[in-house]
Short mmCIF file of C-alpha atoms in Angstrom, two decimals:
data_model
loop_
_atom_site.label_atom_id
_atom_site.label_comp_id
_atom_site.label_asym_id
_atom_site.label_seq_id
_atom_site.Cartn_x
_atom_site.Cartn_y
_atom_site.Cartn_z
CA UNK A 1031 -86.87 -40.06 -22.49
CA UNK A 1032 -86.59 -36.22 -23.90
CA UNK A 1033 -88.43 -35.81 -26.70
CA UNK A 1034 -89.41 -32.25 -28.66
CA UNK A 1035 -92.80 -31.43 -28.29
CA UNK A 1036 -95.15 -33.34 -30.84
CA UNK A 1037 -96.94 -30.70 -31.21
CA UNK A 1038 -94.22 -28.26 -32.61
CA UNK A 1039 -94.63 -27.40 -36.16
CA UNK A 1040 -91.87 -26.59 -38.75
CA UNK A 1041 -90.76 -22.86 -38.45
CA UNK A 1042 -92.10 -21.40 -42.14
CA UNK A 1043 -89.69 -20.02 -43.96
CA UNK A 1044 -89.38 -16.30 -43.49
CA UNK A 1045 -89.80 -13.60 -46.71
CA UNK A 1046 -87.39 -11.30 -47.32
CA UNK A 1047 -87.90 -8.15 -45.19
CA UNK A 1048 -90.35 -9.73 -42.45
CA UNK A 1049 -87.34 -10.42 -40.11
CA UNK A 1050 -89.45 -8.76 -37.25
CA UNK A 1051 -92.31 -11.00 -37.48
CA UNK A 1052 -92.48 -13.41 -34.83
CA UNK A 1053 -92.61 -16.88 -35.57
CA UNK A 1054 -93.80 -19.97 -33.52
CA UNK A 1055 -91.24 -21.63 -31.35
CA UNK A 1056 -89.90 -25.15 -31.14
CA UNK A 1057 -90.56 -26.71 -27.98
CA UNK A 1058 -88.24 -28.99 -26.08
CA UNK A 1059 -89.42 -30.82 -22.61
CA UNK A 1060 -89.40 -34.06 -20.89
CA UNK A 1061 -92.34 -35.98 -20.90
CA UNK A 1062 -91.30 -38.35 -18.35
CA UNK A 1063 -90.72 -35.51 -16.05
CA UNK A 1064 -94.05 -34.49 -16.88
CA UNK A 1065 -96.35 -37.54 -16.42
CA UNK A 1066 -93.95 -37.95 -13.16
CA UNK A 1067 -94.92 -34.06 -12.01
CA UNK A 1068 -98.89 -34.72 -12.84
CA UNK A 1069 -99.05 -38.07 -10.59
CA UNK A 1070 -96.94 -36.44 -7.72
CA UNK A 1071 -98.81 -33.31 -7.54
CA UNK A 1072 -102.41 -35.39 -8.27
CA UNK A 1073 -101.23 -37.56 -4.88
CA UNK A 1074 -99.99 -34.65 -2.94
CA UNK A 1075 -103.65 -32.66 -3.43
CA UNK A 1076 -105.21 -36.01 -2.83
CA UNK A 1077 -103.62 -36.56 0.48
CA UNK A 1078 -103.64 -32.98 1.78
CA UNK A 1079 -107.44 -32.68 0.48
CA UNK A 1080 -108.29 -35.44 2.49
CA UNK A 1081 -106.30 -34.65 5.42
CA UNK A 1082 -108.19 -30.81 5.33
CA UNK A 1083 -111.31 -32.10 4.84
CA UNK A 1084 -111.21 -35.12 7.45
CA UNK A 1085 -108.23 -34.00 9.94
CA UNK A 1086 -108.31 -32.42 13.79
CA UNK A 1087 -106.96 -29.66 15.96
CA UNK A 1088 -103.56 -28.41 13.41
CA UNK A 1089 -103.75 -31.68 10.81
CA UNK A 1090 -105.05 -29.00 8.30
CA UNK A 1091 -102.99 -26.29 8.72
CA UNK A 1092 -99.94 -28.85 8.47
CA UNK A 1093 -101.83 -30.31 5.90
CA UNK A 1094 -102.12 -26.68 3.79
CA UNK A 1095 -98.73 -25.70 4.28
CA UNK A 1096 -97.04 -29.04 3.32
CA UNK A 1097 -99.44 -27.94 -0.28
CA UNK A 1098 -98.38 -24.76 -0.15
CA UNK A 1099 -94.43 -25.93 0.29
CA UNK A 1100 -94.59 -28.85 -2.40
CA UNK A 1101 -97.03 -28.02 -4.58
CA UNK A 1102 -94.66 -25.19 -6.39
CA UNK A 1103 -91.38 -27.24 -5.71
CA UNK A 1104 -92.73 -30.34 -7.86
CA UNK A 1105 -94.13 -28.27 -10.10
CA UNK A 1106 -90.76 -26.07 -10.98
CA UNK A 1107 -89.09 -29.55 -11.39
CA UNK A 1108 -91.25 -31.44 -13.37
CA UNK A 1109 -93.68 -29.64 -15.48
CA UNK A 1110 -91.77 -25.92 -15.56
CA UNK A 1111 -88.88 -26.77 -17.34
CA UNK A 1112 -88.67 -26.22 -21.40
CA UNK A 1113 -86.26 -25.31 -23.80
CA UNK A 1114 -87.90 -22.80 -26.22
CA UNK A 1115 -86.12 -21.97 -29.75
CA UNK A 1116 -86.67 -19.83 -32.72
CA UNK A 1117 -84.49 -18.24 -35.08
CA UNK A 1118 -83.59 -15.28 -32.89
CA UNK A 1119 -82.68 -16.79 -30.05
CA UNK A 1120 -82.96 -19.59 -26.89
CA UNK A 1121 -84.78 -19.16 -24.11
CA UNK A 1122 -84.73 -21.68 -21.53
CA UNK A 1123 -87.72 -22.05 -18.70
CA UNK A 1124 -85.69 -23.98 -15.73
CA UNK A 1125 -87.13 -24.52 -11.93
CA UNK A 1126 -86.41 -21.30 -10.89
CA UNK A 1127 -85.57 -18.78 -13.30
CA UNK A 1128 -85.87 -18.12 -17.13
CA UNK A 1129 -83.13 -17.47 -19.00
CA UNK A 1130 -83.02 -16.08 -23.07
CA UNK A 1131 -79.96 -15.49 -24.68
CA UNK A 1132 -80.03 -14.57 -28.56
CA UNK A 1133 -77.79 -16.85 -30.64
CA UNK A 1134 -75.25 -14.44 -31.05
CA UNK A 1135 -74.29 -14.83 -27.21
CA UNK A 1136 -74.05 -18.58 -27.38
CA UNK A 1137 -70.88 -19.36 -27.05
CA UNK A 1138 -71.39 -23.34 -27.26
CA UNK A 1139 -73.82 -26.49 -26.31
CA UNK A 1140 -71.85 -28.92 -24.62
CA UNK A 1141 -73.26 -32.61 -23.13
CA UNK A 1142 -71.73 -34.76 -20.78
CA UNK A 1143 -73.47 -35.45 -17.38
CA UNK A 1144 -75.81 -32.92 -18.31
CA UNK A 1145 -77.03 -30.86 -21.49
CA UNK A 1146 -75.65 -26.98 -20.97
CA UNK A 1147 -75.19 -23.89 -22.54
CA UNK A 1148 -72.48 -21.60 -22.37
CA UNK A 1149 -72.57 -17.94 -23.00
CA UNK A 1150 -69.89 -14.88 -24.24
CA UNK A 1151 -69.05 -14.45 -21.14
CA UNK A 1152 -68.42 -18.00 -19.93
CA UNK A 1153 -71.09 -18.64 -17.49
CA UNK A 1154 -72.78 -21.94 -18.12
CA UNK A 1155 -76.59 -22.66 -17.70
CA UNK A 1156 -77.73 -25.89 -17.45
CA UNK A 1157 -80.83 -26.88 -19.64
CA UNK A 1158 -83.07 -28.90 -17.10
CA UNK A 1159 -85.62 -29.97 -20.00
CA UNK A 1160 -82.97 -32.14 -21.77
CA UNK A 1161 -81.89 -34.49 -19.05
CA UNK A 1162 -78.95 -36.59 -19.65
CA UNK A 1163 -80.14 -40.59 -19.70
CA UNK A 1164 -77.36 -43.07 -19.98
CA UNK A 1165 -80.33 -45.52 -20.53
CA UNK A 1166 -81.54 -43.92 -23.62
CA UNK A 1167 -77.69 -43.56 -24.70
CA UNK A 1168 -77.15 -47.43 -24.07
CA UNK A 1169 -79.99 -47.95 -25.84
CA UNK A 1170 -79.89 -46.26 -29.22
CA UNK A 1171 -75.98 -47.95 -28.97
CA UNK A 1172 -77.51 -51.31 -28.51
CA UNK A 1173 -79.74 -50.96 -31.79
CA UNK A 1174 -76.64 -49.57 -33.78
CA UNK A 1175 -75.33 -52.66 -32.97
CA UNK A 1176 -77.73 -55.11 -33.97
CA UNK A 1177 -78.27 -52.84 -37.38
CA UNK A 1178 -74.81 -53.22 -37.92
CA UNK A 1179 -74.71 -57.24 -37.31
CA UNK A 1180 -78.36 -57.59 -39.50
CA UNK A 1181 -76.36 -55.58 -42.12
CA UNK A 1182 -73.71 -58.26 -42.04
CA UNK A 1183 -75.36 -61.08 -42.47
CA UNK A 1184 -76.79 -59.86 -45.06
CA UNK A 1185 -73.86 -58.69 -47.14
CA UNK A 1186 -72.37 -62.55 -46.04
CA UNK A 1187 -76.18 -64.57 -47.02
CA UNK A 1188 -76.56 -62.04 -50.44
CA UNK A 1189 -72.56 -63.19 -51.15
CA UNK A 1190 -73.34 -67.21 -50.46
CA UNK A 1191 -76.55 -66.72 -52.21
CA UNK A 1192 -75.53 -65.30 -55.76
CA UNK A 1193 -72.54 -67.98 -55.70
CA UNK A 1194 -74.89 -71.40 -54.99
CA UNK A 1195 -74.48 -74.03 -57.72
CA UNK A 1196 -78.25 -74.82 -57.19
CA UNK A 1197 -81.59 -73.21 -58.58
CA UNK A 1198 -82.80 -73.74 -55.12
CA UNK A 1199 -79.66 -72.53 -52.93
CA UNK A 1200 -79.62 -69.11 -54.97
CA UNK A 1201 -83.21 -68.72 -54.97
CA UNK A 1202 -84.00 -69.78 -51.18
CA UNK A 1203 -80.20 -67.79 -50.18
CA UNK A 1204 -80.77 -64.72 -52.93
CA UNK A 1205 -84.27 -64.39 -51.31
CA UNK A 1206 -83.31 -64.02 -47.62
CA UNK A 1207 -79.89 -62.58 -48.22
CA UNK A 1208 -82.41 -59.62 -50.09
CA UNK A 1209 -84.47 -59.50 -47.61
CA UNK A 1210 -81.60 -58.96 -44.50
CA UNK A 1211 -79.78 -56.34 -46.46
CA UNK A 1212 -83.19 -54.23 -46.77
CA UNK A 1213 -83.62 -54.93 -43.29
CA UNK A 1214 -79.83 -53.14 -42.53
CA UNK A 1215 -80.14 -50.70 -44.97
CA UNK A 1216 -83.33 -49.33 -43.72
CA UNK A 1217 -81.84 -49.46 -40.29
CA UNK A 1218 -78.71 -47.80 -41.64
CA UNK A 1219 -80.08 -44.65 -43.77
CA UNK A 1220 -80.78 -42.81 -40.80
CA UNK A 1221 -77.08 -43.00 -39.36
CA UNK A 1222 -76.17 -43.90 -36.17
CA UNK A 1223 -78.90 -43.71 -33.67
CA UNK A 1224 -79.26 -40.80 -30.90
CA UNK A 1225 -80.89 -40.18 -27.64
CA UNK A 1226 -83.75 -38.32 -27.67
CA UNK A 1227 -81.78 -35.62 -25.73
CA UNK A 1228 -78.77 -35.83 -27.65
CA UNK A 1229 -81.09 -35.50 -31.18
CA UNK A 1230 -82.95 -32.31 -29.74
CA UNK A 1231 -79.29 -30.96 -28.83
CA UNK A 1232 -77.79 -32.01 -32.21
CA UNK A 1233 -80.78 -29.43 -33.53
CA UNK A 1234 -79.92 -26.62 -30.96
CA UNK A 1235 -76.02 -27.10 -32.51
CA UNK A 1236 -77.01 -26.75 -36.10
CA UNK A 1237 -79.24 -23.73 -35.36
CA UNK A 1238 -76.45 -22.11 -33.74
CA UNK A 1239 -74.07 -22.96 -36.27
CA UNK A 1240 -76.91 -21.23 -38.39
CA UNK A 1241 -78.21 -17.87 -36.98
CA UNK A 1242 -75.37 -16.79 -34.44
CA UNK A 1243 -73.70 -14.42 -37.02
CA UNK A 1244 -77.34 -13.15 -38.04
CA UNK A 1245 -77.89 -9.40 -37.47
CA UNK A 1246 -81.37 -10.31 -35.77
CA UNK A 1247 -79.56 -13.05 -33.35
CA UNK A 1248 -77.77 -10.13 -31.66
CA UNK A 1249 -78.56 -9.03 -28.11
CA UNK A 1250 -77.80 -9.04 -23.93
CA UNK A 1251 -78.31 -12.59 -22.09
CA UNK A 1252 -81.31 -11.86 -19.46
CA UNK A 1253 -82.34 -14.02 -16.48
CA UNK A 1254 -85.48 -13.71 -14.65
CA UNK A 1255 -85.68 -15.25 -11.16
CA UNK A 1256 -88.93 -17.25 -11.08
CA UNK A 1257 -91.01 -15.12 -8.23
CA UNK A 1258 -94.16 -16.89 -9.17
CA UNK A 1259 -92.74 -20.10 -8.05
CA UNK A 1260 -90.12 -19.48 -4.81
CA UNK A 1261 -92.90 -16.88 -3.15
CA UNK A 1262 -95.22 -19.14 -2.57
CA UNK A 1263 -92.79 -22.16 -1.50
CA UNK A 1264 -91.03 -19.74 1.17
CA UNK A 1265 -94.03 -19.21 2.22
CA UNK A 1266 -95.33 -22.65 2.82
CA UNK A 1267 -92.54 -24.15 4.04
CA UNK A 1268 -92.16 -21.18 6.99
CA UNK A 1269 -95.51 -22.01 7.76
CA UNK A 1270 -94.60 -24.90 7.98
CA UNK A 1271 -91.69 -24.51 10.19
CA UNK A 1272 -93.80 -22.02 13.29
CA UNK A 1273 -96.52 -24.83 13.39
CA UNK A 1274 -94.11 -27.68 13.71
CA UNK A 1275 -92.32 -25.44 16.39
CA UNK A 1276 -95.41 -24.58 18.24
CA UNK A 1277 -95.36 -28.45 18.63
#
């Protein structure tokens, strides 16, 4: 499930004439990809630990350079990406490069198999901390449904009540037929329910509909290939490769 971060706060408003001053962003990632990327990388320095520490003749060389391979792979794929947003502009941390493009180069946010982006120019960038779940989508349709059936049976036990002949009936059927329709409307007010993902992209829609004409939101796309990340895993996996060819 995609969630924004909980520990975003709600961009203050900003005064006229402080349009420079930089404000906090909003934070979008994945926190099962995260908990997923902490126990994969906790097992992979467990085992290759282990296998340094314990292992004979080349077991910890392999051992060091199977680290050195995965340890930045899982890493880009799990705990790297995020989805950073302020009023200026969207910057998005995937695997292996970082992308920010001010609002005024968004061209539109489009979800189908995957959450994107799509630029002035028509390239499309895919946003890898707002996974797609059909599970979550199923879900939030499956609790639509039963609001809408609880609202229902309310309207249909509030009608039965308030037209009993009895003190009892209408008391007893007034009483629960109350009770049901708070139960719908409270599941109701909110509208129809959304994914996580699809929520946090509903956001990144209304904040473009928002800021892209904004003098401020103006600006060149950049992308950043993520050095930090493939330099390392090159080199670990050619490691790799001479000392499984030296046999």
């Amino acid at each position: 499930m995609t969630t924004p971060d909980p520990s975003r706060e709600p961009e203050p408003t900003k005064p006229a004439g402080t349009a420079t001053t930089p404000y906090k962003d909003r934070v979008y990632r994945s926190p099962a990809g995260v908990v997923g990327g902490v126990l994969v990388l906790a097992i992979v320095a467990w085992l290759g630990i282990d296998a340094v520490v314990v292992g004979e003749g080349r077991t910890p060389w392999l051992a060091l350079a199977v680290m050195l391979f995965l340890g930045p792979v899982v890493f880009a794929y799990t705990l790297r990406p995020a989805v950073f947003v302020n009023d200026d502009r969207l910057r998005i941390r995937n695997p292996l490069r970082l992308i920010v493009l001010p609002w005024g180069q968004v061209a539109s946010l489009r979800s189908g198999f995957s959450n994107e982006v799509v630029d002035a120019s028509g390239t499309t960038y895919q946003l890898w901390a707002l996974p797609v779940s059909v599970r979550a989508r199923s879900k939030a349709a499956r609790q639509d449904a039963r609001a809408a059936r609880a609202a229902a049976r309310a309207d249909a036990r509030g009608g039965q009540g308030g037209s009993g002949g009895g003190r009892g009936g209408a008391v007893g059927g007034g009483a629960v037929g109350a009770a049901d329709l708070g139960a719908g409307a409270a599941l109701a007010a909110g509208g129809p329910r959304r994914a996580e993902a699809d929520r946090a992209m509903d956001e990144l829609r209304e904040m473009h509909e928002r800021r892209q004409g904004e003098s401020g939101t103006q600006g060149e796309v950049t992308v950043r290939w993520a050095y930090e990340i493939i330099a390392p895993a090159v080199a670990g996996a050619v490691l790799l490769g001479v000392l499984w060819g030296l046999g």
